[in-house]
């Protein structure tokens, strides 16, 4: 088992973890409704690439 030789300072620990942040997911805008949704996913109202593919809940 590996054992560290020297203690890593809080500053160096923070630099090591600098890329571990959470990024906001990408968002696309539906051309018909103008609704925001994830790319390559169906929008909440049932549209994909500008055409209705499923009925939305409550319709």
Coordinates of N, CA, C and O in Angstrom, one line a residue:
X1 N 0.8 -1.2 0.0 CA 0.0 0.0 0.0 C 0.9 1.2 0.0 O 1.9 1.3 0.7
X2 N 0.5 2.2 -0.8 CA 1.3 3.4 -0.9 C 1.0 4.3 0.3 O -0.1 4.5 0.7
X3 N 2.1 5.0 0.8 CA 2.0 5.9 1.9 C 2.7 7.2 1.5 O 3.8 7.2 1.0
X4 N 1.9 8.3 1.7 CA 2.5 9.6 1.2 C 3.7 10.0 2.1 O 3.7 9.6 3.3
X5 N 4.7 10.6 1.5 CA 5.9 11.0 2.2 C 5.6 12.3 3.1 O 6.1 12.4 4.2
X6 N 4.9 13.3 2.4 CA 4.6 14.5 3.1 C 3.2 14.8 3.1 O 2.5 14.4 2.1
X7 N 2.7 15.6 4.1 CA 1.2 15.9 4.1 C 1.0 17.0 3.0 O 1.7 17.9 2.8
X8 N -0.1 16.8 2.2 CA -0.5 17.7 1.2 C -1.2 18.9 1.9 O -2.1 18.7 2.7
X9 N -0.7 20.1 1.6 CA -1.3 21.3 2.2 C -2.7 21.5 1.7 O -3.1 21.1 0.6
X10 N -3.6 22.3 2.4 CA -4.9 22.6 1.9 C -4.9 23.3 0.6 O -5.8 23.1 -0.3
X11 N -3.9 24.1 0.3 CA -3.8 24.8 -0.9 C -3.6 23.8 -2.1 O -4.2 23.9 -3.1
X12 N -2.6 22.9 -1.9 CA -2.3 22.0 -2.9 C -3.5 21.0 -3.1 O -3.8 20.6 -4.2
X13 N -4.2 20.6 -2.0 CA -5.3 19.8 -2.1 C -6.4 20.4 -2.9 O -7.1 19.8 -3.8
X14 N -6.6 21.8 -2.7 CA -7.6 22.5 -3.5 C -7.2 22.5 -5.0 O -8.1 22.4 -5.9
X15 N -6.0 22.7 -5.3 CA -5.5 22.7 -6.7 C -5.7 21.4 -7.3 O -6.1 21.3 -8.5
X16 N -5.5 20.3 -6.6 CA -5.7 18.9 -7.1 C -7.2 18.7 -7.4 O -7.5 18.0 -8.4
X17 N -8.1 19.3 -6.7 CA -9.5 19.1 -6.9 C -10.2 20.2 -7.7 O -11.4 20.2 -7.8
X18 N -9.4 21.0 -8.3 CA -9.9 22.2 -9.0 C -10.8 21.8 -10.2 O -11.8 22.5 -10.5
X19 N -10.6 20.7 -10.8 CA -11.4 20.3 -12.0 C -12.6 19.4 -11.6 O -13.4 19.0 -12.5
X20 N -12.9 19.2 -10.3 CA -14.0 18.3 -9.9 C -15.3 19.0 -9.7 O -16.2 18.5 -9.0
X21 N -15.5 20.2 -10.2 CA -16.7 21.0 -10.0 C -17.8 20.4 -10.9 O -17.6 19.7 -11.9
X22 N -19.0 20.7 -10.6 CA -20.2 20.3 -11.4 C -20.6 21.4 -12.4 O -20.7 22.5 -12.0
X23 N -20.7 21.0 -13.6 CA -21.0 21.9 -14.7 C -22.5 21.9 -14.9 O -23.1 20.8 -14.8
X24 N -23.1 23.0 -15.3 CA -24.5 23.0 -15.7 C -24.8 22.2 -17.0 O -23.9 22.2 -17.9
X25 N -25.8 21.4 -17.1 CA -26.1 20.6 -18.3 C -26.4 21.5 -19.5 O -26.9 22.6 -19.3
X26 N -26.0 21.1 -20.7 CA -26.3 21.8 -21.9 C -27.8 21.9 -22.1 O -28.5 21.0 -21.8
X27 N -28.2 23.0 -22.8 CA -29.6 23.2 -23.0 C -29.8 23.6 -24.5 O -29.1 24.4 -25.0
X28 N -30.8 23.0 -25.1 CA -31.3 23.3 -26.5 C -32.6 24.0 -26.4 O -33.4 23.8 -25.5
X29 N -32.9 24.8 -27.4 CA -34.2 25.4 -27.5 C -35.0 24.8 -28.6 O -34.6 24.7 -29.8
X30 N -36.3 24.3 -28.3 CA -37.1 23.7 -29.3 C -37.6 24.8 -30.3 O -38.0 25.8 -29.9
X31 N -37.4 24.5 -31.6 CA -37.8 25.6 -32.6 C -39.3 25.9 -32.6 O -39.6 27.0 -33.0
X32 N -40.2 24.9 -32.3 CA -41.6 25.2 -32.4 C -42.1 25.9 -31.1 O -42.8 26.9 -31.2
X33 N -41.8 25.4 -30.0 CA -42.3 25.9 -28.7 C -41.4 26.9 -28.0 O -41.9 27.6 -27.1
X34 N -40.1 26.9 -28.3 CA -39.2 27.8 -27.7 C -38.8 27.3 -26.3 O -38.2 28.0 -25.5
X35 N -39.2 26.0 -26.0 CA -39.0 25.4 -24.7 C -37.5 24.9 -24.6 O -37.0 24.4 -25.6
X36 N -36.9 25.1 -23.4 CA -35.5 24.6 -23.2 C -35.6 23.1 -22.8 O -36.4 22.7 -22.1
X37 N -34.6 22.3 -23.4 CA -34.5 20.9 -23.0 C -33.1 20.4 -23.3 O -32.3 21.1 -23.9
X38 N -32.7 19.2 -22.8 CA -31.4 18.7 -23.0 C -31.2 18.3 -24.5 O -32.2 17.9 -25.1
X39 N -30.1 18.5 -25.1 CA -29.9 18.1 -26.5 C -30.1 16.7 -26.7 O -29.7 15.8 -25.9
X40 N -30.7 16.3 -27.8 CA -30.9 14.9 -28.2 C -31.9 14.2 -27.3 O -31.9 13.0 -27.1
X41 N -32.7 15.0 -26.5 CA -33.8 14.5 -25.7 C -35.1 15.1 -26.1 O -35.1 16.2 -26.6
X42 N -36.2 14.4 -25.8 CA -37.5 14.9 -26.0 C -37.8 16.0 -25.0 O -37.5 15.9 -23.8
X43 N -38.4 17.1 -25.5 CA -38.8 18.2 -24.6 C -39.9 17.7 -23.7 O -40.6 16.8 -24.1
X44 N -40.2 18.4 -22.6 CA -41.2 18.0 -21.7 C -42.6 18.0 -22.3 O -43.5 17.2 -21.9
X45 N -42.9 18.7 -23.4 CA -44.2 18.7 -24.0 C -44.3 17.7 -25.2 O -45.2 17.8 -25.9
X46 N -43.2 16.9 -25.4 CA -43.3 15.8 -26.4 C -42.7 16.1 -27.7 O -43.0 15.3 -28.6
X47 N -42.0 17.2 -27.9 CA -41.4 17.5 -29.2 C -40.0 17.0 -29.3 O -39.2 17.1 -28.3
X48 N -39.6 16.6 -30.5 CA -38.2 16.3 -30.8 C -37.9 16.8 -32.2 O -38.6 16.4 -33.2
X49 N -36.8 17.6 -32.3 CA -36.4 18.2 -33.6 C -37.6 18.9 -34.3 O -37.8 18.8 -35.5
X50 N -38.4 19.6 -33.5 CA -39.5 20.4 -34.1 C -40.8 19.6 -34.4 O -41.7 20.2 -35.0
X51 N -40.9 18.3 -34.2 CA -42.1 17.6 -34.4 C -42.5 16.8 -33.2 O -41.7 16.4 -32.4
X52 N -43.8 16.6 -33.0 CA -44.4 15.9 -31.9 C -44.1 14.4 -32.1 O -44.5 13.8 -33.1
X53 N -43.5 13.8 -31.0 CA -43.2 12.4 -31.1 C -44.0 11.6 -30.1 O -44.3 10.4 -30.3
X54 N -44.4 12.2 -29.0 CA -45.2 11.5 -28.0 C -46.2 12.5 -27.4 O -46.0 13.7 -27.6
X55 N -47.3 12.0 -26.9 CA -48.2 12.9 -26.2 C -47.7 13.3 -24.8 O -47.2 12.4 -24.1
X56 N -47.8 14.5 -24.5 CA -47.3 15.0 -23.2 C -48.3 14.6 -22.1 O -49.5 14.3 -22.4
X57 N -47.9 14.5 -20.9 CA -48.8 14.2 -19.8 C -49.8 15.3 -19.6 O -49.5 16.4 -19.7
X58 N -51.0 14.9 -19.4 CA -52.1 15.8 -19.1 C -52.8 16.3 -20.4 O -53.5 17.3 -20.4
X59 N -52.5 15.7 -21.5 CA -53.1 16.2 -22.8 C -54.2 15.2 -23.2 O -54.1 14.0 -23.0

